[in-house]
Short mmCIF file of C-alpha atoms and ligand atoms in Angstrom, two decimals:
data_model
loop_
_atom_site.label_atom_id
_atom_site.label_comp_id
_atom_site.label_asym_id
_atom_site.label_seq_id
_atom_site.Cartn_x
_atom_site.Cartn_y
_atom_site.Cartn_z
CA MET A 1125 -13.04 -14.91 10.41
CA GLY A 1126 -9.53 -15.82 11.54
CA SER A 1127 -6.62 -15.12 13.85
CA ARG A 1128 -3.75 -14.56 11.43
CA LEU A 1129 -2.99 -11.14 12.94
CA GLU A 1130 -3.73 -11.97 16.54
CA GLY A 1131 -1.68 -9.84 18.94
CA LYS A 1132 -0.30 -7.66 16.13
CA THR A 1133 -0.18 -3.90 15.84
CA VAL A 1134 -0.69 -2.83 12.23
CA VAL A 1135 -0.21 0.64 10.71
CA LEU A 1136 -2.14 1.31 7.49
CA ALA A 1137 -0.90 4.28 5.43
CA GLY A 1138 -3.60 5.43 2.98
CA ALA A 1139 -6.22 3.72 5.14
CA GLY A 1140 -9.04 5.97 3.92
CA GLY A 1141 -9.14 4.61 0.38
CA ALA A 1142 -11.07 1.69 -1.06
CA LEU A 1143 -8.26 -0.81 -0.58
CA GLY A 1144 -7.13 0.72 2.74
CA SER A 1145 -10.63 0.48 4.25
CA ALA A 1146 -11.04 -3.11 3.08
CA VAL A 1147 -7.64 -4.02 4.56
CA ALA A 1148 -8.61 -2.31 7.84
CA ARG A 1149 -11.83 -4.35 8.06
CA ARG A 1150 -9.95 -7.56 7.23
CA CYS A 1151 -7.26 -6.83 9.86
CA ALA A 1152 -10.05 -6.45 12.42
CA GLU A 1153 -11.54 -9.80 11.34
CA GLU A 1154 -8.10 -11.42 11.68
CA GLY A 1155 -7.83 -10.51 15.36
CA VAL A 1156 -5.44 -7.54 15.18
CA ARG A 1157 -4.50 -6.13 18.62
CA ALA A 1158 -4.30 -2.50 17.50
CA LEU A 1159 -4.81 -0.72 14.21
CA VAL A 1160 -3.37 2.69 13.36
CA LEU A 1161 -5.23 4.17 10.39
CA ALA A 1162 -3.34 7.01 8.69
CA ASP A 1163 -4.33 9.11 5.69
CA LEU A 1164 -4.38 12.67 4.30
CA ASN A 1165 -8.15 12.48 4.62
CA VAL A 1166 -8.69 12.37 8.39
CA GLU A 1167 -12.50 12.55 8.20
CA VAL A 1168 -12.79 9.29 6.30
CA ILE A 1169 -10.47 7.37 8.61
CA ALA A 1170 -12.15 8.82 11.71
CA ALA A 1171 -15.46 7.38 10.47
CA SER A 1172 -13.88 4.03 9.67
CA ALA A 1173 -12.14 3.98 13.10
CA GLU A 1174 -15.47 4.65 14.79
CA GLU A 1175 -17.08 1.73 12.96
CA LEU A 1176 -14.24 -0.67 13.87
CA ARG A 1177 -14.21 0.42 17.52
CA GLY A 1178 -17.88 -0.54 17.58
CA ALA A 1179 -16.69 -4.06 16.70
CA GLY A 1180 -14.32 -4.05 19.70
CA VAL A 1181 -11.00 -3.29 17.97
CA THR A 1182 -8.43 -0.79 19.32
CA VAL A 1183 -8.18 1.74 16.51
CA GLU A 1184 -6.43 5.09 16.18
CA ALA A 1185 -6.86 7.57 13.33
CA GLU A 1186 -3.88 9.79 12.48
CA HIS A 1187 -3.17 12.42 9.84
CA LEU A 1188 -0.38 11.41 7.44
CA ASP A 1189 1.02 12.84 4.25
CA VAL A 1190 3.26 10.04 3.00
CA ALA A 1191 5.20 12.58 0.93
CA ASP A 1192 6.43 14.07 4.22
CA GLY A 1193 9.21 11.83 5.56
CA ASP A 1194 9.34 13.46 9.00
CA GLU A 1195 5.61 12.99 9.51
CA PHE A 1196 5.85 9.32 8.50
CA GLU A 1197 8.73 8.76 10.91
CA ALA A 1198 6.88 10.47 13.78
CA LEU A 1199 3.82 8.29 13.08
CA ILE A 1200 5.78 5.01 13.25
CA ALA A 1201 7.81 6.11 16.30
CA SER A 1202 4.74 7.20 18.26
CA ALA A 1203 2.77 4.05 17.31
CA ALA A 1204 5.72 1.88 18.42
CA GLU A 1205 5.94 3.79 21.68
CA ARG A 1206 2.23 3.47 22.48
CA HIS A 1207 1.93 -0.19 21.49
CA GLY A 1208 5.41 -1.52 22.27
CA THR A 1209 6.16 -2.10 18.59
CA VAL A 1210 4.68 -2.04 15.08
CA ASP A 1211 4.39 -5.57 13.66
CA ALA A 1212 3.29 -4.58 10.16
CA LEU A 1213 3.10 -1.49 7.96
CA VAL A 1214 0.84 -1.60 4.89
CA ASN A 1215 1.49 1.20 2.40
CA THR A 1216 -1.71 1.67 0.39
CA ALA A 1217 -1.59 5.44 -0.23
CA GLY A 1218 -1.52 6.19 -3.92
CA ILE A 1219 -2.61 8.62 -6.62
CA VAL A 1220 -2.91 8.34 -10.38
CA SER A 1221 -1.26 10.62 -12.90
CA PRO A 1222 -3.07 12.63 -15.61
CA ASN A 1223 -4.32 10.44 -18.47
CA ALA A 1224 -1.88 11.88 -21.03
CA ARG A 1225 1.15 11.08 -23.17
CA ILE A 1226 4.57 12.19 -21.95
CA HIS A 1227 4.84 15.34 -24.10
CA HIS A 1228 1.66 16.72 -22.50
CA LEU A 1229 2.85 16.19 -18.92
CA SER A 1230 4.46 18.87 -16.78
CA THR A 1231 7.42 18.11 -14.54
CA GLN A 1232 5.04 18.75 -11.66
CA ASP A 1233 2.61 16.07 -12.93
CA PHE A 1234 5.45 13.58 -12.94
CA GLU A 1235 6.96 14.58 -9.61
CA ARG A 1236 3.64 14.67 -7.75
CA THR A 1237 2.88 11.04 -8.62
CA ILE A 1238 6.41 9.94 -7.75
CA SER A 1239 6.34 11.88 -4.46
CA VAL A 1240 3.25 10.04 -3.18
CA ASN A 1241 3.56 6.57 -4.74
CA LEU A 1242 7.31 6.03 -4.70
CA THR A 1243 8.84 8.54 -2.27
CA GLY A 1244 5.91 7.87 0.10
CA THR A 1245 6.76 4.16 0.06
CA PHE A 1246 10.43 4.99 0.62
CA HIS A 1247 9.45 7.16 3.61
CA GLY A 1248 7.45 4.30 5.12
CA ILE A 1249 10.30 1.81 4.75
CA ARG A 1250 12.83 4.31 6.10
CA ALA A 1251 10.63 5.16 9.08
CA VAL A 1252 10.34 1.47 10.02
CA ALA A 1253 14.06 0.87 9.47
CA ARG A 1254 15.07 3.86 11.57
CA THR A 1255 12.66 3.08 14.39
CA LEU A 1256 12.51 -0.73 14.61
CA ARG A 1257 15.59 -2.21 12.87
CA LYS A 1258 17.20 -4.84 15.13
CA ARG A 1259 14.46 -4.18 17.69
CA SER A 1260 11.53 -6.38 16.74
CA PRO A 1261 10.36 -8.18 13.58
CA VAL A 1262 8.31 -6.09 11.16
CA SER A 1263 6.59 -6.96 7.90
CA ILE A 1264 6.19 -4.14 5.39
CA VAL A 1265 3.62 -4.64 2.63
CA ASN A 1266 3.78 -2.14 -0.22
CA ILE A 1267 1.11 -1.80 -2.87
CA GLY A 1268 2.59 -1.92 -6.34
CA SER A 1269 0.50 -2.54 -9.46
CA VAL A 1270 0.60 -4.61 -12.62
CA SER A 1271 1.34 -1.23 -14.23
CA GLY A 1272 4.78 -1.53 -12.65
CA LEU A 1273 5.34 -4.78 -14.54
CA THR A 1274 3.71 -3.97 -17.90
CA ALA A 1275 3.81 -0.68 -19.81
CA TRP A 1276 0.64 1.44 -20.08
CA ALA A 1277 0.46 4.31 -22.57
CA TYR A 1278 -0.92 7.58 -21.11
CA ALA A 1279 0.27 6.67 -17.59
CA ALA A 1280 4.05 7.17 -17.55
CA PRO A 1281 4.35 8.73 -14.06
CA TYR A 1282 2.07 6.11 -12.50
CA CYS A 1283 3.81 3.17 -14.23
CA ALA A 1284 7.25 4.52 -13.36
CA SER A 1285 6.23 5.03 -9.73
CA LYS A 1286 4.88 1.47 -9.41
CA ALA A 1287 7.91 -0.09 -11.14
CA GLY A 1288 9.95 1.87 -8.60
CA VAL A 1289 7.88 0.49 -5.71
CA ILE A 1290 8.51 -3.09 -6.90
CA HIS A 1291 12.27 -2.64 -7.16
CA LEU A 1292 12.52 -0.59 -3.96
CA THR A 1293 10.75 -3.48 -2.24
CA ARG A 1294 13.47 -5.88 -3.41
CA VAL A 1295 16.35 -3.63 -2.37
CA ALA A 1296 14.84 -2.91 1.04
CA ALA A 1297 14.18 -6.64 1.57
CA LEU A 1298 17.86 -7.35 0.91
CA GLU A 1299 19.12 -4.53 3.12
CA TYR A 1300 17.02 -5.42 6.17
CA ALA A 1301 16.57 -9.22 6.02
CA LYS A 1302 19.17 -9.76 8.73
CA GLU A 1303 17.69 -7.04 10.91
CA GLY A 1304 14.20 -8.43 11.30
CA ILE A 1305 12.39 -6.49 8.59
CA ARG A 1306 10.65 -8.26 5.70
CA VAL A 1307 9.50 -6.16 2.74
CA ASN A 1308 7.04 -7.43 0.12
CA ALA A 1309 4.53 -5.97 -2.30
CA VAL A 1310 1.12 -6.84 -3.69
CA CYS A 1311 0.62 -5.96 -7.37
CA PRO A 1312 -3.10 -5.66 -8.09
CA GLY A 1313 -4.81 -5.67 -11.43
CA THR A 1314 -7.68 -3.22 -11.76
CA PHE A 1315 -10.41 -2.92 -9.12
CA PRO A 1316 -12.63 0.11 -9.86
CA THR A 1317 -12.31 2.88 -7.22
CA ALA A 1318 -12.01 6.66 -6.98
CA LEU A 1319 -8.68 6.31 -8.82
CA HIS A 1320 -10.60 5.64 -12.06
CA GLU A 1321 -13.06 8.55 -11.84
CA THR A 1322 -11.20 10.52 -14.52
CA LEU A 1323 -10.99 7.63 -16.99
CA PRO A 1324 -13.39 7.63 -19.97
CA ALA A 1325 -15.94 4.76 -19.93
CA GLU A 1326 -14.47 3.18 -23.08
CA ALA A 1327 -11.01 3.10 -21.47
CA MET A 1328 -12.53 1.32 -18.47
CA ARG A 1329 -14.23 -1.25 -20.75
CA ALA A 1330 -10.92 -1.87 -22.54
CA ILE A 1331 -9.23 -2.46 -19.19
CA GLU A 1332 -11.97 -4.87 -18.13
CA ASP A 1333 -11.54 -6.88 -21.38
CA LYS A 1334 -7.90 -7.48 -20.46
CA HIS A 1335 -8.77 -9.23 -17.17
CA PRO A 1336 -9.72 -12.89 -17.89
CA LEU A 1337 -11.45 -13.13 -14.48
CA GLY A 1338 -13.03 -9.67 -14.86
CA LEU A 1339 -12.30 -6.61 -12.75
CA GLY A 1340 -11.54 -7.15 -9.06
CA SER A 1341 -12.71 -5.62 -5.81
CA PRO A 1342 -10.69 -4.44 -2.79
CA GLU A 1343 -11.81 -7.60 -0.95
CA ASP A 1344 -10.08 -9.71 -3.62
CA LEU A 1345 -6.76 -8.29 -2.40
CA THR A 1346 -7.04 -8.37 1.36
CA GLY A 1347 -6.08 -12.05 1.66
CA ALA A 1348 -2.75 -11.39 -0.09
CA VAL A 1349 -2.06 -8.36 2.12
CA VAL A 1350 -2.86 -10.28 5.32
CA TYR A 1351 -0.70 -13.22 4.20
CA LEU A 1352 2.31 -10.95 3.64
CA ALA A 1353 1.70 -8.98 6.85
CA SER A 1354 1.37 -12.13 8.97
CA ASP A 1355 3.85 -14.74 10.19
CA GLU A 1356 2.55 -17.20 7.56
CA SER A 1357 4.91 -15.49 5.11
CA ARG A 1358 7.88 -15.52 7.51
CA TRP A 1359 10.24 -16.97 4.85
CA VAL A 1360 9.09 -14.60 2.09
CA THR A 1361 10.80 -11.31 1.41
CA GLY A 1362 11.37 -9.05 -1.59
CA HIS A 1363 8.44 -10.67 -3.40
CA SER A 1364 5.81 -8.89 -5.48
CA LEU A 1365 2.65 -10.98 -5.34
CA VAL A 1366 0.52 -10.43 -8.44
CA VAL A 1367 -3.23 -10.54 -7.75
CA ASP A 1368 -4.77 -9.48 -11.04
CA GLY A 1369 -7.54 -11.77 -12.32
CA GLY A 1370 -5.14 -13.07 -14.97
CA TYR A 1371 -4.34 -9.64 -16.46
CA SER A 1372 -0.63 -10.33 -16.82
CA LEU A 1373 -0.97 -13.85 -18.33
CA PRO A 1374 -0.78 -13.09 -22.09
N1 NAD B 1875 -7.74 0.62 -7.83
C1 NAD B 1875 -6.95 -0.08 -8.65
O1 NAD B 1875 -7.38 -0.58 -9.70
C2 NAD B 1875 -5.51 -0.27 -8.29
C3 NAD B 1875 -4.75 -1.16 -9.08
C4 NAD B 1875 -3.42 -1.35 -8.78
C5 NAD B 1875 -2.86 -0.70 -7.70
N2 NAD B 1875 -3.63 0.16 -6.96
C6 NAD B 1875 -2.99 0.82 -5.83
O2 NAD B 1875 -3.69 0.48 -4.65
C7 NAD B 1875 -3.57 1.55 -3.70
C8 NAD B 1875 -4.95 1.92 -3.18
O3 NAD B 1875 -5.74 2.33 -4.27
P1 NAD B 1875 -7.31 2.62 -4.14
O4 NAD B 1875 -7.89 2.21 -5.44
O5 NAD B 1875 -7.83 2.09 -2.87
O6 NAD B 1875 -7.30 4.21 -4.15
P2 NAD B 1875 -8.15 5.27 -3.33
O7 NAD B 1875 -8.08 6.54 -4.10
O8 NAD B 1875 -9.49 4.72 -2.98
O9 NAD B 1875 -7.28 5.40 -1.99
C9 NAD B 1875 -6.05 6.03 -1.94
C10 NAD B 1875 -5.91 6.60 -0.54
O10 NAD B 1875 -4.62 7.20 -0.46
C11 NAD B 1875 -4.78 8.42 0.24
N3 NAD B 1875 -3.67 9.31 -0.10
C12 NAD B 1875 -3.44 9.93 -1.29
N4 NAD B 1875 -2.34 10.69 -1.19
C13 NAD B 1875 -1.88 10.54 0.07
C14 NAD B 1875 -0.78 11.07 0.77
N5 NAD B 1875 0.06 11.94 0.20
N6 NAD B 1875 -0.60 10.70 2.06
C15 NAD B 1875 -1.46 9.84 2.67
N7 NAD B 1875 -2.52 9.32 2.06
C16 NAD B 1875 -2.73 9.67 0.77
C17 NAD B 1875 -6.11 8.98 -0.22
O11 NAD B 1875 -6.60 9.96 0.69
C18 NAD B 1875 -6.94 7.71 -0.24
O12 NAD B 1875 -7.55 7.49 1.02
C19 NAD B 1875 -2.85 2.68 -4.43
O13 NAD B 1875 -1.46 2.61 -4.14
C20 NAD B 1875 -3.07 2.34 -5.89
O14 NAD B 1875 -2.07 2.88 -6.72
C21 NAD B 1875 -4.93 0.39 -7.22
#
């Protein structure tokens, strides 16, 4: 399809999910030199790695719990050692919180969502900064959400985690701009995936009604991710690119 990632080594955290798999396929189509797929669910990424190897791409599948900072750092360091560097890290790992108002949530409900969505993103940025700062240029692409820009009832931990991802992206961009690391985010509207399995059908219909262009698909987001991961966005940092079918217009 293209060559926007030609010669690049890309690490995808959360590569086993709907968005992660679509990004992996798109990276392969854009001529990536090596892909490191990382996820809690090793079986899924092993299958996806097998498929991409069949298409001639160098792909590795690694276990990663983004909530574990040491594991994230070891993943980035070992990928950089094997491939000479890591050119881009895409943080797509994420979980939703229970569909409930704040007074029904436990501290654990809140902290679990924060530990994966926000602390996991922090771990990814820190791992890149510790390993590659001042060494070679890296583009970090975090996945935020329109829920980090607008308030959703019944989703406080998720919204708070995504608002945190957006602001963390800005701070990290500022801290590392002069040391070769760009940090941006993509903020998707809703594209139905496993994340929505627990939502009642009427809630899903209400969400769909709020998207003027209708609900999206993972493939609707891969162009934005590739743009931010590639050199085409070399003068862009700290930005949260909204890709939401018009959700946030009103
Ligand atoms: N689907 C949507 O409508 C939507 C909208 C806005 C933002 N997002 C965000 O996009 C990202 C991808 O969402 P998706 O819909 O593809 O979800 P998904 O459930 O299909 O994929 C999420 C992936 O993250 C992995 N994961 C979960 N916890 C992990 C951990 N601790 N360490 C490593 N991997 C872990 C899962 O195994 C899974 O492979 C998430 O950050 C999500 O919050 C999704």
